[in-house]
Amino acid sequence: MSENQDRKRSNLLVQVEGVHVMEHIANNYNKVSAFCPDPSDLLIATYPKAGTTWVQETVDLLLHSGDSETCKSAPIPVRMPFLENSARPGIPSGLDLLKAMEPPRVIKTHLPFHLVPKGFWENKCKVIYVARNAKDNLVSYFYFDQMNLTHPDPGPWEGYIQKFMHGQLAWGSWYDHVKGYWEERERRNILYLFYEDMKENPRREVERIMRYLDLSFSDDIISRIVELTSFKSMKDNPMANYTFMSKTIFDLSLYTFMRKGEVGDWMNHFTPQQAEEFDEDYEKKMKHVNIPFRTQL
Ligand code: A3P
């Protein structure tokens, strides 16, 4: 058993405008909400475990014409500050990192639409949102919450499904999150991507992001970016795979950050009864929107 596993976690979630978050995020929120981006800044927004890091690495490579050396200059949270995160061992707060960087910057957030600082919309910043089907997102979060020692203990699987369904995980309800950005995507010019589409045809999605960023590259450079952002390449990339995190935050002896990277892993976890109950509840929560999620390819 790892040294960290038997250490009891006392971290709790608190609410900001009805959304469960870690206490340090709540304490930092007033400052975050007042943050004013430059119009040239780009926001990458996701519910945790939807493929944030994958899109971040893709965007960084696109912005650097596929130059992998430049993109390996620093760990991903240093290259792309995590807006609402306060200082962690070895990594300054998102706001402090942003202060030290010149625009255009790429900024990561897990905040739901209504908690994103208004300046992003006032300044018409570009925003890329990535969504992943609920059941795979839940499974990925379940493993992540076990190895992320700053999050509350996830507890057993059955209870975790309930917490997910009730929006009681860090950054709140998956359902409200994906709906919030979906409903605003056209008005705010948000590029709304799906993890499953990226798995199905990564090249098509890289090209989609490239066009959104008003960039254009040769087929060779695009192929290179697709290769550098494959699951295998990113798992082996020490600047993207989170092996740089302090052991007091991620216990990588339990699970790696780049865990499996598949669509449909939920089938290895949900019993038929759990899937049925989950789907029934899902239909109710999602009945007013038609977001084309796919749970298998
Ligand atoms: P799994 O736990 O299902 O493996 P985030 O970056 O939002 O925290 O999301 C992490 C999830 O995205 C993990 O899912 C991780 O393996 C997966 N992921 C990261 N990079 C990926 C890639 N290049 N291809 C496919 N999946 C990737």
mmCIF file of C-alpha atoms and ligand atoms in Angstrom, residues 46-54 56 110 132 136 139-141 143-144 195 199 229-232 234 242 257-262 265, ligand 1:
data_model
loop_
_atom_site.group_PDB
_atom_site.id
_atom_site.type_symbol
_atom_site.label_atom_id
_atom_site.label_comp_id
_atom_site.label_asym_id
_atom_site.label_seq_id
_atom_site.Cartn_x
_atom_site.Cartn_y
_atom_site.Cartn_z
ATOM 1 C CA THR A 46 -14.149 21.609 -19.749
ATOM 2 C CA TYR A 47 -15.770 19.561 -17.036
ATOM 3 C CA PRO A 48 -12.828 17.726 -15.379
ATOM 4 C CA LYS A 49 -11.671 14.579 -17.219
ATOM 5 C CA ALA A 50 -13.335 15.422 -20.526
ATOM 6 C CA GLY A 51 -10.073 15.649 -22.493
ATOM 7 C CA THR A 52 -8.768 19.043 -21.338
ATOM 8 C CA THR A 53 -5.084 18.137 -21.540
ATOM 9 C CA TRP A 54 -5.503 16.578 -24.970
ATOM 10 C CA GLN A 56 -4.479 21.933 -24.549
ATOM 11 C CA HIS A 110 -13.220 23.964 -15.315
ATOM 12 C CA ARG A 132 -17.183 13.794 -23.028
ATOM 13 C CA ASP A 136 -16.945 7.662 -19.507
ATOM 14 C CA VAL A 139 -15.359 6.611 -14.793
ATOM 15 C CA SER A 140 -12.338 8.771 -15.579
ATOM 16 C CA TYR A 141 -13.196 11.112 -12.692
ATOM 17 C CA TYR A 143 -9.984 7.070 -10.933
ATOM 18 C CA PHE A 144 -8.723 10.633 -10.885
ATOM 19 C CA TYR A 195 -13.924 13.698 -26.895
ATOM 20 C CA LYS A 199 -11.000 9.618 -30.828
ATOM 21 C CA THR A 229 -1.188 14.337 -29.565
ATOM 22 C CA SER A 230 -1.914 10.609 -29.792
ATOM 23 C CA PHE A 231 -2.576 8.924 -26.456
ATOM 24 C CA LYS A 232 0.740 7.101 -26.629
ATOM 25 C CA MET A 234 1.159 12.217 -24.665
ATOM 26 C CA TYR A 242 1.430 15.111 -15.159
ATOM 27 C CA PHE A 257 -3.040 10.633 -15.351
ATOM 28 C CA MET A 258 -3.010 9.203 -18.895
ATOM 29 C CA ARG A 259 -4.981 6.207 -17.721
ATOM 30 C CA LYS A 260 -6.730 4.527 -20.656
ATOM 31 C CA GLY A 261 -7.927 7.144 -23.135
ATOM 32 C CA GLU A 262 -10.820 5.129 -24.581
ATOM 33 C CA ASP A 265 -14.684 2.128 -20.801
HETATM 34 P P1 A3P B 1 -9.138 8.270 -18.929
HETATM 35 O O1 A3P B 1 -9.108 8.419 -17.448
HETATM 36 O O2 A3P B 1 -10.443 7.719 -19.424
HETATM 37 O O3 A3P B 1 -7.979 7.525 -19.473
HETATM 38 P P2 A3P B 1 -8.467 15.781 -18.541
HETATM 39 O O4 A3P B 1 -7.264 16.187 -19.305
HETATM 40 O O5 A3P B 1 -9.678 16.594 -18.834
HETATM 41 O O6 A3P B 1 -8.191 15.625 -17.098
HETATM 42 O O7 A3P B 1 -8.898 14.341 -19.090
HETATM 43 C C1 A3P B 1 -8.129 13.203 -18.824
HETATM 44 C C2 A3P B 1 -8.680 12.060 -19.638
HETATM 45 O O8 A3P B 1 -8.354 12.274 -21.023
HETATM 46 C C3 A3P B 1 -8.082 10.715 -19.237
HETATM 47 O O9 A3P B 1 -9.079 9.746 -19.558
HETATM 48 C C4 A3P B 1 -6.886 10.656 -20.192
HETATM 49 O O10 A3P B 1 -6.362 9.375 -20.378
HETATM 50 C C5 A3P B 1 -7.550 11.173 -21.467
HETATM 51 N N1 A3P B 1 -6.578 11.649 -22.457
HETATM 52 C C6 A3P B 1 -5.578 12.528 -22.281
HETATM 53 N N2 A3P B 1 -4.862 12.671 -23.417
HETATM 54 C C7 A3P B 1 -5.450 11.862 -24.327
HETATM 55 C C8 A3P B 1 -5.167 11.548 -25.704
HETATM 56 N N3 A3P B 1 -4.150 12.098 -26.353
HETATM 57 N N4 A3P B 1 -5.965 10.657 -26.335
HETATM 58 C C9 A3P B 1 -7.020 10.100 -25.684
HETATM 59 N N5 A3P B 1 -7.327 10.341 -24.395
HETATM 60 C C10 A3P B 1 -6.551 11.216 -23.721
#
